[in-house]
PDB file of C-alpha atoms in Angstrom:
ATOM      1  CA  UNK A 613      -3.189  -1.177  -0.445  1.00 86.00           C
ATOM      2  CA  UNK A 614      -6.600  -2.193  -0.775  1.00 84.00           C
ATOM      3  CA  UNK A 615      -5.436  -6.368  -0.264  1.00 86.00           C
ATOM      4  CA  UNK A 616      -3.266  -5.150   3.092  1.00 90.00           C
ATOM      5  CA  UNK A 617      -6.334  -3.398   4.186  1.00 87.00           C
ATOM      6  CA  UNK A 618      -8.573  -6.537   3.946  1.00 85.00           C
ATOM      7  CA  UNK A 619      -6.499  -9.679   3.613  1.00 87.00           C
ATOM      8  CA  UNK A 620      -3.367  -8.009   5.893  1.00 88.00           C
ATOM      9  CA  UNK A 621       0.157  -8.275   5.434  1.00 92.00           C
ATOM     10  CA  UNK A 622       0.737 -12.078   3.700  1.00 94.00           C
ATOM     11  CA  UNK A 623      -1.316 -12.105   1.367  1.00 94.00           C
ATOM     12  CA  UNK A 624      -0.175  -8.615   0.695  1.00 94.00           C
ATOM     13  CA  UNK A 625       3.269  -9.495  -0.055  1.00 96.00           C
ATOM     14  CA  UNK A 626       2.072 -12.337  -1.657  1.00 96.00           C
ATOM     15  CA  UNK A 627      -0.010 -10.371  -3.939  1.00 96.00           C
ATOM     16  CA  UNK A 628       2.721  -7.495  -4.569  1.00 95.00           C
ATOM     17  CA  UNK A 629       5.475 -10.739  -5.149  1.00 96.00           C
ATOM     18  CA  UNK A 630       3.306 -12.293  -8.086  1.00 96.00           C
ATOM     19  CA  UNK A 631       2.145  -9.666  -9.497  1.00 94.00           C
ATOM     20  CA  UNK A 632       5.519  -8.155 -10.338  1.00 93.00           C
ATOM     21  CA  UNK A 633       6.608 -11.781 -11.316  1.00 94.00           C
ATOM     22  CA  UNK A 634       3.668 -12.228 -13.747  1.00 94.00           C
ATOM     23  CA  UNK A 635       3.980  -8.531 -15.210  1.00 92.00           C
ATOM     24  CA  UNK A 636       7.629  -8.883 -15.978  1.00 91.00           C
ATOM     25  CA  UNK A 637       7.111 -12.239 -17.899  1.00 92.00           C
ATOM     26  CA  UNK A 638       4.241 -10.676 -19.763  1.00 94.00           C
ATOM     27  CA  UNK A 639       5.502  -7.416 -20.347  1.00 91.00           C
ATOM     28  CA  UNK A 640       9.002  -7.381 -19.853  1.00 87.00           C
ATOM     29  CA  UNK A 641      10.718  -4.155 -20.212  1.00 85.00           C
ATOM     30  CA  UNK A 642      13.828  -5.033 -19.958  1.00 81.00           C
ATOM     31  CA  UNK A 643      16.079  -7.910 -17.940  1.00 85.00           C
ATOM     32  CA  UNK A 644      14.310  -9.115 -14.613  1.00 88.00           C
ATOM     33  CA  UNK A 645      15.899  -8.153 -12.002  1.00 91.00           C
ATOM     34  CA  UNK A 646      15.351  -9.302  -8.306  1.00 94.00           C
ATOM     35  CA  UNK A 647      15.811  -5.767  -6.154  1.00 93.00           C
ATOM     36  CA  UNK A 648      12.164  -4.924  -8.008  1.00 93.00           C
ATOM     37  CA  UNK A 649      10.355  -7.506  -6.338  1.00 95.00           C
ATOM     38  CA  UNK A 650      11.705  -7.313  -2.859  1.00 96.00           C
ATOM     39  CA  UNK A 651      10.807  -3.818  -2.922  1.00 96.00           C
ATOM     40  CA  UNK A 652       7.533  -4.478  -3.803  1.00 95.00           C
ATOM     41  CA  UNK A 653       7.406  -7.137  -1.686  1.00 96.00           C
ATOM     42  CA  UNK A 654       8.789  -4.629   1.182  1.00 97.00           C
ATOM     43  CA  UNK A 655       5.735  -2.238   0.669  1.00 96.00           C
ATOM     44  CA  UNK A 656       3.249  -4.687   1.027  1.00 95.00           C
ATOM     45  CA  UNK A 657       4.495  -5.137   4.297  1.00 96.00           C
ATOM     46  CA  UNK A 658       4.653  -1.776   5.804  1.00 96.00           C
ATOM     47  CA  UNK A 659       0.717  -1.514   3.986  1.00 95.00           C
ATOM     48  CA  UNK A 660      -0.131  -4.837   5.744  1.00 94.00           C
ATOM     49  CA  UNK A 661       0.924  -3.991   8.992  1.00 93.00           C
ATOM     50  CA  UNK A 662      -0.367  -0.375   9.248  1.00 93.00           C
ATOM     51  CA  UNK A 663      -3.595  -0.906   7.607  1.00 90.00           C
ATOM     52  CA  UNK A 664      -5.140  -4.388   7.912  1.00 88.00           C
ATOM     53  CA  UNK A 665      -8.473  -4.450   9.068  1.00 80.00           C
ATOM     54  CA  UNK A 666      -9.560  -7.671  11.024  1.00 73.00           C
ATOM     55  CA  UNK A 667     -12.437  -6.462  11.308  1.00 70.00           C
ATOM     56  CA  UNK A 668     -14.724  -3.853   9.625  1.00 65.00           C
ATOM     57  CA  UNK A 669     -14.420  -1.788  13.284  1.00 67.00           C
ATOM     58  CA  UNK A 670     -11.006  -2.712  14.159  1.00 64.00           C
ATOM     59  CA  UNK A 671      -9.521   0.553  13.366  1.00 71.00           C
ATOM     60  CA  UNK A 672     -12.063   4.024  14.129  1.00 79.00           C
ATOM     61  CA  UNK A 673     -12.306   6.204  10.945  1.00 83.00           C
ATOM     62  CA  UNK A 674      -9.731   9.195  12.504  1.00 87.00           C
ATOM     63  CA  UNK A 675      -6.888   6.180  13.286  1.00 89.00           C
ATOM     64  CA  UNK A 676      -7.485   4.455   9.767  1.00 88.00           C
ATOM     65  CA  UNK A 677      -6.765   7.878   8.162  1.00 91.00           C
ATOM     66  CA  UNK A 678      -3.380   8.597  10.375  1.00 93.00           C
ATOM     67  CA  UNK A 679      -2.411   4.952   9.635  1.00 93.00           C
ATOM     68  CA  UNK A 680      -2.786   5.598   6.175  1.00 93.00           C
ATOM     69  CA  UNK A 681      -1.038   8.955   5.469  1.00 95.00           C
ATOM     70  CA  UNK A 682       2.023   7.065   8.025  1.00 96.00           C
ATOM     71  CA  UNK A 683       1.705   3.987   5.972  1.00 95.00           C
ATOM     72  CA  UNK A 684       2.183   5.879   2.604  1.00 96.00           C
ATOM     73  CA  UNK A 685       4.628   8.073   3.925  1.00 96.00           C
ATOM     74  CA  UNK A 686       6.889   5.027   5.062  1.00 96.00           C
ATOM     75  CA  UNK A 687       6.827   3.114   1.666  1.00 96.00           C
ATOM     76  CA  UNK A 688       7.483   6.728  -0.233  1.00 96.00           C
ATOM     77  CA  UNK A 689      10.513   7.421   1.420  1.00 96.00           C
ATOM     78  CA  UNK A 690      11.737   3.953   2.049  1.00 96.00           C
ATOM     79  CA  UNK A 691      10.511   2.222  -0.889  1.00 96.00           C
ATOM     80  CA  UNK A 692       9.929   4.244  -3.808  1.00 95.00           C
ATOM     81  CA  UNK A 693      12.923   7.089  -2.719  1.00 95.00           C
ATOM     82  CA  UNK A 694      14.782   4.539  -1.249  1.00 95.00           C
ATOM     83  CA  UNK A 695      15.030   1.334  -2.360  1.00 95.00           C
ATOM     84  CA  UNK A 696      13.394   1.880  -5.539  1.00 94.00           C
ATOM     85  CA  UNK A 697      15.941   4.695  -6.570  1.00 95.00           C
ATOM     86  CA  UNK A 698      18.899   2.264  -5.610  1.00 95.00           C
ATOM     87  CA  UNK A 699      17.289  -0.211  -8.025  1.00 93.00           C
ATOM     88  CA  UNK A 700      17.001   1.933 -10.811  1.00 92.00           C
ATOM     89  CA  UNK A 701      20.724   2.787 -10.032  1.00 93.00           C
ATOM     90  CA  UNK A 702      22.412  -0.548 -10.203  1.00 93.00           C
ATOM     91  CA  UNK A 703      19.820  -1.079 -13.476  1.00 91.00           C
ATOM     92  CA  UNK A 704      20.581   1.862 -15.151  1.00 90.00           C
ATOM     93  CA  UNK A 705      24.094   2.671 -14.334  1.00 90.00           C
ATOM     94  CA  UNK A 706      23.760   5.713 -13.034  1.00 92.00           C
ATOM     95  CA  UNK A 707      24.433   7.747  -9.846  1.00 92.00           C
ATOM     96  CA  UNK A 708      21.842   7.250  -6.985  1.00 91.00           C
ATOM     97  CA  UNK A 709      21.780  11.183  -5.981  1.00 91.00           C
ATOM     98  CA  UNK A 710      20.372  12.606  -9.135  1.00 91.00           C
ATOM     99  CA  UNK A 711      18.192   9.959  -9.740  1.00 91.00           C
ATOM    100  CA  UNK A 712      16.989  10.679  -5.916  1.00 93.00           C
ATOM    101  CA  UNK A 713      16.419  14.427  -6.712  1.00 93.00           C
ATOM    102  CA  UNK A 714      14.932  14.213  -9.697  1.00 92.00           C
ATOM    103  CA  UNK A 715      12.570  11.752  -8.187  1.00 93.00           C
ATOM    104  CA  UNK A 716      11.921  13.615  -5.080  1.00 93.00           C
ATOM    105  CA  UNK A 717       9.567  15.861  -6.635  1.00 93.00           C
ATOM    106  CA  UNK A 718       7.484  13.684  -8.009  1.00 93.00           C
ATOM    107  CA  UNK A 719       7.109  11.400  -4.400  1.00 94.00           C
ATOM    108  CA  UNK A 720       6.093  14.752  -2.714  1.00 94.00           C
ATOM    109  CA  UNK A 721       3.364  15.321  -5.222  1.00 94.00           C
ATOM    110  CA  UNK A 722       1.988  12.046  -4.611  1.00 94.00           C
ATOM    111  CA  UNK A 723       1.867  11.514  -1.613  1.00 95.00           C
ATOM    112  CA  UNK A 724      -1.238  13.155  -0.936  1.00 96.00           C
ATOM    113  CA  UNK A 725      -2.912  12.186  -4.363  1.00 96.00           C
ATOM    114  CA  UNK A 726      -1.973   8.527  -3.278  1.00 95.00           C
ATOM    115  CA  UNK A 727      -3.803   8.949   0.326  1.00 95.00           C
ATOM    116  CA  UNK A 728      -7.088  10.943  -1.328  1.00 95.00           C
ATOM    117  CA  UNK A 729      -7.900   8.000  -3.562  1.00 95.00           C
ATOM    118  CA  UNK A 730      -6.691   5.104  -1.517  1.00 93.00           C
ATOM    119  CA  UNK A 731      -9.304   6.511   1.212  1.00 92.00           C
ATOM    120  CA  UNK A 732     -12.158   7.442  -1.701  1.00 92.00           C
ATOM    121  CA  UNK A 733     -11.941   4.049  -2.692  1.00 91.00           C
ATOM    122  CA  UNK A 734     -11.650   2.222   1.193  1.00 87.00           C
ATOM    123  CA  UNK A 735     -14.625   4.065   2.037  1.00 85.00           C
ATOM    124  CA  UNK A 736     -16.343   2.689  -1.346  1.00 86.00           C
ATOM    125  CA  UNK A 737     -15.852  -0.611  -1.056  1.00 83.00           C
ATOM    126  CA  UNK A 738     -16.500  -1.027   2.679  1.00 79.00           C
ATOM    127  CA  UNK A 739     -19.671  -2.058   1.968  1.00 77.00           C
ATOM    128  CA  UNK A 740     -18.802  -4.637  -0.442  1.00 78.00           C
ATOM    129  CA  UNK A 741     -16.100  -5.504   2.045  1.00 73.00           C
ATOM    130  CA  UNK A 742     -18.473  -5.921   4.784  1.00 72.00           C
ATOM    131  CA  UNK A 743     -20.647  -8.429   2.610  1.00 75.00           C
ATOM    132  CA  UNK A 744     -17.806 -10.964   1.278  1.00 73.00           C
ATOM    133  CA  UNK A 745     -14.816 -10.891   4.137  1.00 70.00           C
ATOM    134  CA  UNK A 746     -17.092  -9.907   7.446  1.00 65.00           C
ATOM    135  CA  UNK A 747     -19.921 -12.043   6.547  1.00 67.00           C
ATOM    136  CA  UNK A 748     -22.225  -8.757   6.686  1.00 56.00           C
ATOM    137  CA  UNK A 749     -20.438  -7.438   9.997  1.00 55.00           C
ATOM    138  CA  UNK A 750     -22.140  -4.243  10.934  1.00 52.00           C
ATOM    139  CA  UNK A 751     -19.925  -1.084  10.829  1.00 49.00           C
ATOM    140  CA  UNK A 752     -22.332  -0.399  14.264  1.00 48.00           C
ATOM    141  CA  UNK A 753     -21.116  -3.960  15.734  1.00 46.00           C
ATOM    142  CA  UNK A 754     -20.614  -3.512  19.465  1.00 44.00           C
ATOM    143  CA  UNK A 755     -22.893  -0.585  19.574  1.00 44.00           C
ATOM    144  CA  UNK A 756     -25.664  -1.565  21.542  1.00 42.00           C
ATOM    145  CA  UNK A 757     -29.177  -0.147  20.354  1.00 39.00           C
ATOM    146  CA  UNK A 758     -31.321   1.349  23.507  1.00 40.00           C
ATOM    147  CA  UNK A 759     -35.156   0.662  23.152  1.00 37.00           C
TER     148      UNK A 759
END
């Protein structure tokens, strides 16, 4: 989440595509299978588009944080409940519908926990942020100071 919010939506998927590549050669769990990656690849994309930042005021505060709850809403239902579920389906064998509810309640605990830390953390970095991607960019950019 943090790469879509600063680097946008290719080099999210870009990101989400090799690291599931390089963590299932290094710690394979079982035989690779493709449907993981595209999702992951998938929920880079919704992050990307809902959250990049072009710059470090291109999105006020309020907006960021509706963006974000929309952004992790979209990838839990359509990722993780969806596509993720149907994965773990055609892997495992099993029906899609109790995999789905016995999923369900874990997705609607985190859904909140996910948006609390992913904004904790946002708001701590976008200092560092400001220094290495906005070549020091004030957060009061556009703001013009009276004298």
């Amino acid at each position: 989440m943090l790469c879509a919010t600063y680097l946008g939506w290719k080099w999210s998927v870009l990101i989400n595509i090799l690291g599931d590549l390089v963590g299932a050669l290094l710690f394979p769990t079982g035989p690779y299978f493709v449907g993981y990656t595209v999702t992951t690849a998938i929920a880079g994309l919704i992050y990307g588009i809902l959250l990049y930042k072009s710059t470090p005021i291109a999105i006020p505060e309020q907006k960021f944080i509706f963006k974000t709850i929309a952004a992790v809403v979209l990838v839990t239902l359509i990722v993780n409940m969806g596509l993720n579920t149907l994965c773990l389906s055609i892997t495992m064998g099993k029906a899609f519908l109790p995999l789905f509810w016995m999923r369900l309640l874990k997705q609607i605990i985190m859904v909140p926990v996910h948006i609390v830390i992913f904004l904790f953390i946002e708001k701590a970095l976008q200092e560092v942020a400001l220094s290495y991607l906005y070549n020091g960019e004030s957060h009061d950019q556009g703001a013009k100071s009276e004298v």
